[in-house]
C-alpha cells in the first residue's frame, strides 16, 4: 500500500500489517538453545484489558495479524478473552506454540486461532532431548491431531531451529513434520548473538559454542542441505519446505560467519517499518532484537510507535550496517506495495 511506502520515507508508521504479542513470559519447555524458560519463577503476563485498550490504535494503524509469541501464549490466564477482542476487529490471530497444551485447549484453539506454528526440533528422540520435557513429541502429536480433527483445514506448520543438537537430523525432521500431519516446515539458525529472549546480556563464548555449529559441523550441514535439494526436491517445489534453496544456504553461511569463515548473510528485512513487538511487561519494540521504544502499559500505543524516539530510530537504522541486524536470524520482509 502507498501508506507503507510512505512509512519508509517519513519513518512515521500509518500502516502496521503485523503485530507480535508476547502474552505470557514463561514457557513449558526447557530448550537447550533458549533462555526464556529460565524466568519461569517470575511469570508475567499482559492483561487482556490492556490489549483491549489499544484496539482502536490497532484499527487505525490497520493491524491485520497478531502473532502470539512467547513464552508459551497458551499459559496466559485469559488468553481467549484477548483473542476474542482481536477477532472482533477482524484481526487474524496466529499462535506460536510448543504444542504441549494444544490438546488441553483444543476447542478454544480451533475456534479462536486462525493459524498455528509449532516448534519442532527433530524426530521424536531428538525433539524430546532438545525440549528437555518427557513425551514432548507425543504431546505435540496428540495436540496437532486433536486440532485437525476439529478443524481439518486449519493451517498448522512447524518451525525448526537448526543448531548443534539437531542439524544432522534434517531429513528425519522433514519426515517427522509430514508424519505429524503438518502443512509445512520452515528452518532458521539459532540466535546466539543477541540479548533477546530473556537474556540479561549476550551469551558468553562457551554458551555460544554449546549451540552454534563449529567449522566441521558447518561443512556437514552444507553437505546435508545441498543433498536435500535433490532428495527433497518435491518438498521444496511444493512449498512443504518453506524456504527456497538459496535461503537454506544462508543458514550455513550464518554459522560459517560465526566461525570467521564467511560474511554474515546480507539482511533482507523491513520489520521496524511494518511490524512491532509487545512483550509481556508492556515494552514496545521495533522487533525482537532491538531496544524498546517505550512501554504501552497505561500509555498510548500509537503515540509510542510514532514518538520522536521511535521515528529517530527508524530514520537512522541501516539494516545492512547495524550490528544487531547483520547477525539477525529472523528477518521479515513485506512488500511495500502489497496489501
PDB file of C-alpha atoms in Angstrom, residues 88-258:
ATOM      1  CA  UNK A  88     -13.898  -8.834  16.901  1.00  0.00           C
ATOM      2  CA  UNK A  89     -11.802  -6.360  14.899  1.00  0.00           C
ATOM      3  CA  UNK A  90     -11.233  -8.963  12.150  1.00  0.00           C
ATOM      4  CA  UNK A  91      -7.567  -9.321  13.067  1.00  0.00           C
ATOM      5  CA  UNK A  92      -6.016 -12.642  12.105  1.00  0.00           C
ATOM      6  CA  UNK A  93      -4.568 -14.458  15.124  1.00  0.00           C
ATOM      7  CA  UNK A  94      -1.550 -16.720  14.644  1.00  0.00           C
ATOM      8  CA  UNK A  95      -0.279 -18.833  17.523  1.00  0.00           C
ATOM      9  CA  UNK A  96       3.366 -19.794  18.017  1.00  0.00           C
ATOM     10  CA  UNK A  97       3.406 -22.736  20.407  1.00  0.00           C
ATOM     11  CA  UNK A  98       5.478 -25.544  21.848  1.00  0.00           C
ATOM     12  CA  UNK A  99       2.450 -27.727  21.164  1.00  0.00           C
ATOM     13  CA  UNK A 100       2.334 -29.168  24.673  1.00  0.00           C
ATOM     14  CA  UNK A 101      -1.010 -27.565  25.535  1.00  0.00           C
ATOM     15  CA  UNK A 102      -2.811 -27.864  22.206  1.00  0.00           C
ATOM     16  CA  UNK A 103      -4.753 -30.945  23.283  1.00  0.00           C
ATOM     17  CA  UNK A 104      -5.850 -29.353  26.554  1.00  0.00           C
ATOM     18  CA  UNK A 105      -7.206 -26.261  24.790  1.00  0.00           C
ATOM     19  CA  UNK A 106      -8.260 -27.939  21.538  1.00  0.00           C
ATOM     20  CA  UNK A 107     -11.775 -26.452  21.402  1.00  0.00           C
ATOM     21  CA  UNK A 108     -10.644 -22.873  22.088  1.00  0.00           C
ATOM     22  CA  UNK A 109      -7.669 -23.136  19.745  1.00  0.00           C
ATOM     23  CA  UNK A 110      -9.855 -24.476  16.960  1.00  0.00           C
ATOM     24  CA  UNK A 111     -12.307 -21.574  17.253  1.00  0.00           C
ATOM     25  CA  UNK A 112     -10.139 -18.650  18.405  1.00  0.00           C
ATOM     26  CA  UNK A 113      -6.930 -19.153  16.403  1.00  0.00           C
ATOM     27  CA  UNK A 114      -6.550 -18.786  12.625  1.00  0.00           C
ATOM     28  CA  UNK A 115      -3.145 -20.406  12.151  1.00  0.00           C
ATOM     29  CA  UNK A 116      -0.657 -22.324  14.308  1.00  0.00           C
ATOM     30  CA  UNK A 117       3.115 -22.562  14.091  1.00  0.00           C
ATOM     31  CA  UNK A 118       4.553 -25.250  16.361  1.00  0.00           C
ATOM     32  CA  UNK A 119       8.153 -25.770  17.388  1.00  0.00           C
ATOM     33  CA  UNK A 120       9.631 -28.987  16.028  1.00  0.00           C
ATOM     34  CA  UNK A 121      13.248 -29.761  16.858  1.00  0.00           C
ATOM     35  CA  UNK A 122      13.678 -33.077  15.086  1.00  0.00           C
ATOM     36  CA  UNK A 123      12.495 -36.645  15.103  1.00  0.00           C
ATOM     37  CA  UNK A 124      10.933 -37.931  18.327  1.00  0.00           C
ATOM     38  CA  UNK A 125      14.079 -38.654  20.361  1.00  0.00           C
ATOM     39  CA  UNK A 126      15.933 -35.519  19.223  1.00  0.00           C
ATOM     40  CA  UNK A 127      12.905 -33.306  19.809  1.00  0.00           C
ATOM     41  CA  UNK A 128      12.408 -34.587  23.361  1.00  0.00           C
ATOM     42  CA  UNK A 129      16.104 -34.233  24.151  1.00  0.00           C
ATOM     43  CA  UNK A 130      16.212 -30.614  22.993  1.00  0.00           C
ATOM     44  CA  UNK A 131      12.919 -29.688  24.689  1.00  0.00           C
ATOM     45  CA  UNK A 132      14.001 -31.364  27.943  1.00  0.00           C
ATOM     46  CA  UNK A 133      10.390 -32.396  28.530  1.00  0.00           C
ATOM     47  CA  UNK A 134       9.253 -36.058  28.709  1.00  0.00           C
ATOM     48  CA  UNK A 135       6.979 -37.065  25.839  1.00  0.00           C
ATOM     49  CA  UNK A 136       7.131 -33.588  24.286  1.00  0.00           C
ATOM     50  CA  UNK A 137       6.891 -35.067  20.792  1.00  0.00           C
ATOM     51  CA  UNK A 138       3.990 -37.313  21.792  1.00  0.00           C
ATOM     52  CA  UNK A 139       2.073 -34.386  23.274  1.00  0.00           C
ATOM     53  CA  UNK A 140       2.744 -32.314  20.166  1.00  0.00           C
ATOM     54  CA  UNK A 141       1.451 -35.159  18.020  1.00  0.00           C
ATOM     55  CA  UNK A 142      -1.697 -35.504  20.142  1.00  0.00           C
ATOM     56  CA  UNK A 143      -2.315 -31.762  20.006  1.00  0.00           C
ATOM     57  CA  UNK A 144      -1.979 -31.481  16.242  1.00  0.00           C
ATOM     58  CA  UNK A 145      -4.278 -34.470  15.703  1.00  0.00           C
ATOM     59  CA  UNK A 146      -6.866 -33.029  18.105  1.00  0.00           C
ATOM     60  CA  UNK A 147      -6.960 -29.663  16.322  1.00  0.00           C
ATOM     61  CA  UNK A 148      -7.064 -31.254  12.878  1.00  0.00           C
ATOM     62  CA  UNK A 149      -9.939 -33.482  13.990  1.00  0.00           C
ATOM     63  CA  UNK A 150     -11.958 -30.430  14.995  1.00  0.00           C
ATOM     64  CA  UNK A 151     -10.840 -28.201  12.134  1.00  0.00           C
ATOM     65  CA  UNK A 152      -9.250 -30.232   9.340  1.00  0.00           C
ATOM     66  CA  UNK A 153      -8.379 -27.254   7.143  1.00  0.00           C
ATOM     67  CA  UNK A 154      -6.620 -25.214   9.815  1.00  0.00           C
ATOM     68  CA  UNK A 155      -3.080 -24.470   8.728  1.00  0.00           C
ATOM     69  CA  UNK A 156      -0.551 -25.868  11.192  1.00  0.00           C
ATOM     70  CA  UNK A 157       3.115 -25.574  10.298  1.00  0.00           C
ATOM     71  CA  UNK A 158       6.411 -26.288  12.032  1.00  0.00           C
ATOM     72  CA  UNK A 159       9.388 -24.071  12.718  1.00  0.00           C
ATOM     73  CA  UNK A 160      12.753 -25.713  13.353  1.00  0.00           C
ATOM     74  CA  UNK A 161      15.853 -24.052  14.749  1.00  0.00           C
ATOM     75  CA  UNK A 162      18.853 -25.803  13.220  1.00  0.00           C
ATOM     76  CA  UNK A 163      21.732 -25.962  15.685  1.00  0.00           C
ATOM     77  CA  UNK A 164      24.339 -28.348  17.097  1.00  0.00           C
ATOM     78  CA  UNK A 165      21.820 -30.718  18.692  1.00  0.00           C
ATOM     79  CA  UNK A 166      19.769 -31.419  15.573  1.00  0.00           C
ATOM     80  CA  UNK A 167      21.436 -30.266  12.317  1.00  0.00           C
ATOM     81  CA  UNK A 168      22.304 -33.872  11.452  1.00  0.00           C
ATOM     82  CA  UNK A 169      18.617 -34.845  11.799  1.00  0.00           C
ATOM     83  CA  UNK A 170      17.419 -32.589   8.963  1.00  0.00           C
ATOM     84  CA  UNK A 171      15.895 -35.268   6.738  1.00  0.00           C
ATOM     85  CA  UNK A 172      14.223 -37.033   9.679  1.00  0.00           C
ATOM     86  CA  UNK A 173      12.823 -33.699  10.837  1.00  0.00           C
ATOM     87  CA  UNK A 174      11.121 -33.144   7.490  1.00  0.00           C
ATOM     88  CA  UNK A 175       9.744 -36.693   7.607  1.00  0.00           C
ATOM     89  CA  UNK A 176       8.505 -36.129  11.167  1.00  0.00           C
ATOM     90  CA  UNK A 177       6.665 -32.967  10.117  1.00  0.00           C
ATOM     91  CA  UNK A 178       4.939 -34.970   7.393  1.00  0.00           C
ATOM     92  CA  UNK A 179       4.019 -37.795   9.757  1.00  0.00           C
ATOM     93  CA  UNK A 180       2.612 -35.285  12.238  1.00  0.00           C
ATOM     94  CA  UNK A 181       0.235 -34.113   9.511  1.00  0.00           C
ATOM     95  CA  UNK A 182       1.672 -30.605   9.353  1.00  0.00           C
ATOM     96  CA  UNK A 183       1.161 -28.387   6.334  1.00  0.00           C
ATOM     97  CA  UNK A 184       4.724 -27.088   6.011  1.00  0.00           C
ATOM     98  CA  UNK A 185       8.029 -26.701   7.815  1.00  0.00           C
ATOM     99  CA  UNK A 186      10.453 -23.770   7.963  1.00  0.00           C
ATOM    100  CA  UNK A 187      14.026 -23.557   9.208  1.00  0.00           C
ATOM    101  CA  UNK A 188      16.230 -20.904  10.774  1.00  0.00           C
ATOM    102  CA  UNK A 189      19.531 -20.701  12.587  1.00  0.00           C
ATOM    103  CA  UNK A 190      19.843 -20.307  16.350  1.00  0.00           C
ATOM    104  CA  UNK A 191      20.195 -16.778  17.657  1.00  0.00           C
ATOM    105  CA  UNK A 192      23.453 -16.812  19.619  1.00  0.00           C
ATOM    106  CA  UNK A 193      24.443 -13.157  19.204  1.00  0.00           C
ATOM    107  CA  UNK A 194      21.707 -11.015  20.750  1.00  0.00           C
ATOM    108  CA  UNK A 195      20.387 -10.259  24.216  1.00  0.00           C
ATOM    109  CA  UNK A 196      16.797 -11.005  23.158  1.00  0.00           C
ATOM    110  CA  UNK A 197      14.511 -13.694  24.578  1.00  0.00           C
ATOM    111  CA  UNK A 198      15.162 -13.155  28.280  1.00  0.00           C
ATOM    112  CA  UNK A 199      18.932 -12.935  28.124  1.00  0.00           C
ATOM    113  CA  UNK A 200      20.205 -10.325  30.582  1.00  0.00           C
ATOM    114  CA  UNK A 201      23.221  -9.972  28.295  1.00  0.00           C
ATOM    115  CA  UNK A 202      24.726 -11.602  25.244  1.00  0.00           C
ATOM    116  CA  UNK A 203      25.865 -15.189  25.646  1.00  0.00           C
ATOM    117  CA  UNK A 204      29.416 -15.905  26.759  1.00  0.00           C
ATOM    118  CA  UNK A 205      31.635 -17.715  24.216  1.00  0.00           C
ATOM    119  CA  UNK A 206      31.245 -21.101  25.919  1.00  0.00           C
ATOM    120  CA  UNK A 207      27.440 -20.833  25.722  1.00  0.00           C
ATOM    121  CA  UNK A 208      27.669 -19.878  22.050  1.00  0.00           C
ATOM    122  CA  UNK A 209      29.825 -22.895  21.221  1.00  0.00           C
ATOM    123  CA  UNK A 210      27.349 -25.131  23.041  1.00  0.00           C
ATOM    124  CA  UNK A 211      24.639 -24.281  20.491  1.00  0.00           C
ATOM    125  CA  UNK A 212      26.351 -22.968  17.345  1.00  0.00           C
ATOM    126  CA  UNK A 213      27.990 -25.214  14.780  1.00  0.00           C
ATOM    127  CA  UNK A 214      31.779 -25.443  14.610  1.00  0.00           C
ATOM    128  CA  UNK A 215      33.679 -25.480  11.312  1.00  0.00           C
ATOM    129  CA  UNK A 216      33.382 -29.222  10.759  1.00  0.00           C
ATOM    130  CA  UNK A 217      29.685 -29.205  11.591  1.00  0.00           C
ATOM    131  CA  UNK A 218      29.145 -26.290   9.185  1.00  0.00           C
ATOM    132  CA  UNK A 219      30.671 -28.364   6.410  1.00  0.00           C
ATOM    133  CA  UNK A 220      28.491 -31.314   7.358  1.00  0.00           C
ATOM    134  CA  UNK A 221      25.359 -29.156   7.386  1.00  0.00           C
ATOM    135  CA  UNK A 222      26.207 -27.721   3.978  1.00  0.00           C
ATOM    136  CA  UNK A 223      26.502 -31.238   2.540  1.00  0.00           C
ATOM    137  CA  UNK A 224      23.168 -32.200   4.128  1.00  0.00           C
ATOM    138  CA  UNK A 225      21.417 -29.106   2.808  1.00  0.00           C
ATOM    139  CA  UNK A 226      22.837 -29.384  -0.711  1.00  0.00           C
ATOM    140  CA  UNK A 227      21.883 -33.071  -0.898  1.00  0.00           C
ATOM    141  CA  UNK A 228      18.371 -32.147   0.201  1.00  0.00           C
ATOM    142  CA  UNK A 229      17.907 -30.076  -2.952  1.00  0.00           C
ATOM    143  CA  UNK A 230      17.741 -33.391  -4.827  1.00  0.00           C
ATOM    144  CA  UNK A 231      16.406 -35.771  -2.170  1.00  0.00           C
ATOM    145  CA  UNK A 232      13.638 -33.328  -1.129  1.00  0.00           C
ATOM    146  CA  UNK A 233      13.129 -31.568  -4.440  1.00  0.00           C
ATOM    147  CA  UNK A 234       9.377 -32.174  -4.324  1.00  0.00           C
ATOM    148  CA  UNK A 235       9.162 -30.736  -0.797  1.00  0.00           C
ATOM    149  CA  UNK A 236      10.884 -27.539  -1.922  1.00  0.00           C
ATOM    150  CA  UNK A 237       8.819 -27.210  -5.105  1.00  0.00           C
ATOM    151  CA  UNK A 238       5.526 -27.859  -3.292  1.00  0.00           C
ATOM    152  CA  UNK A 239       6.361 -25.398  -0.529  1.00  0.00           C
ATOM    153  CA  UNK A 240       6.269 -28.043   2.184  1.00  0.00           C
ATOM    154  CA  UNK A 241       9.780 -26.813   2.984  1.00  0.00           C
ATOM    155  CA  UNK A 242       9.009 -23.117   3.119  1.00  0.00           C
ATOM    156  CA  UNK A 243      12.491 -21.815   2.346  1.00  0.00           C
ATOM    157  CA  UNK A 244      13.928 -21.658  -1.133  1.00  0.00           C
ATOM    158  CA  UNK A 245      17.259 -23.487  -1.539  1.00  0.00           C
ATOM    159  CA  UNK A 246      19.258 -20.249  -1.500  1.00  0.00           C
ATOM    160  CA  UNK A 247      17.683 -19.270   1.815  1.00  0.00           C
ATOM    161  CA  UNK A 248      18.618 -22.633   3.327  1.00  0.00           C
ATOM    162  CA  UNK A 249      22.220 -21.918   2.378  1.00  0.00           C
ATOM    163  CA  UNK A 250      22.001 -18.636   4.302  1.00  0.00           C
ATOM    164  CA  UNK A 251      21.743 -20.744   7.472  1.00  0.00           C
ATOM    165  CA  UNK A 252      25.033 -22.416   6.587  1.00  0.00           C
ATOM    166  CA  UNK A 253      26.579 -19.028   5.828  1.00  0.00           C
ATOM    167  CA  UNK A 254      25.430 -17.663   9.190  1.00  0.00           C
ATOM    168  CA  UNK A 255      27.227 -20.415  11.087  1.00  0.00           C
ATOM    169  CA  UNK A 256      30.291 -20.061   8.874  1.00  0.00           C
ATOM    170  CA  UNK A 257      30.334 -16.354   9.719  1.00  0.00           C
ATOM    171  CA  UNK A 258      30.263 -17.139  13.432  1.00  0.00           C
TER     172      UNK A 258
END
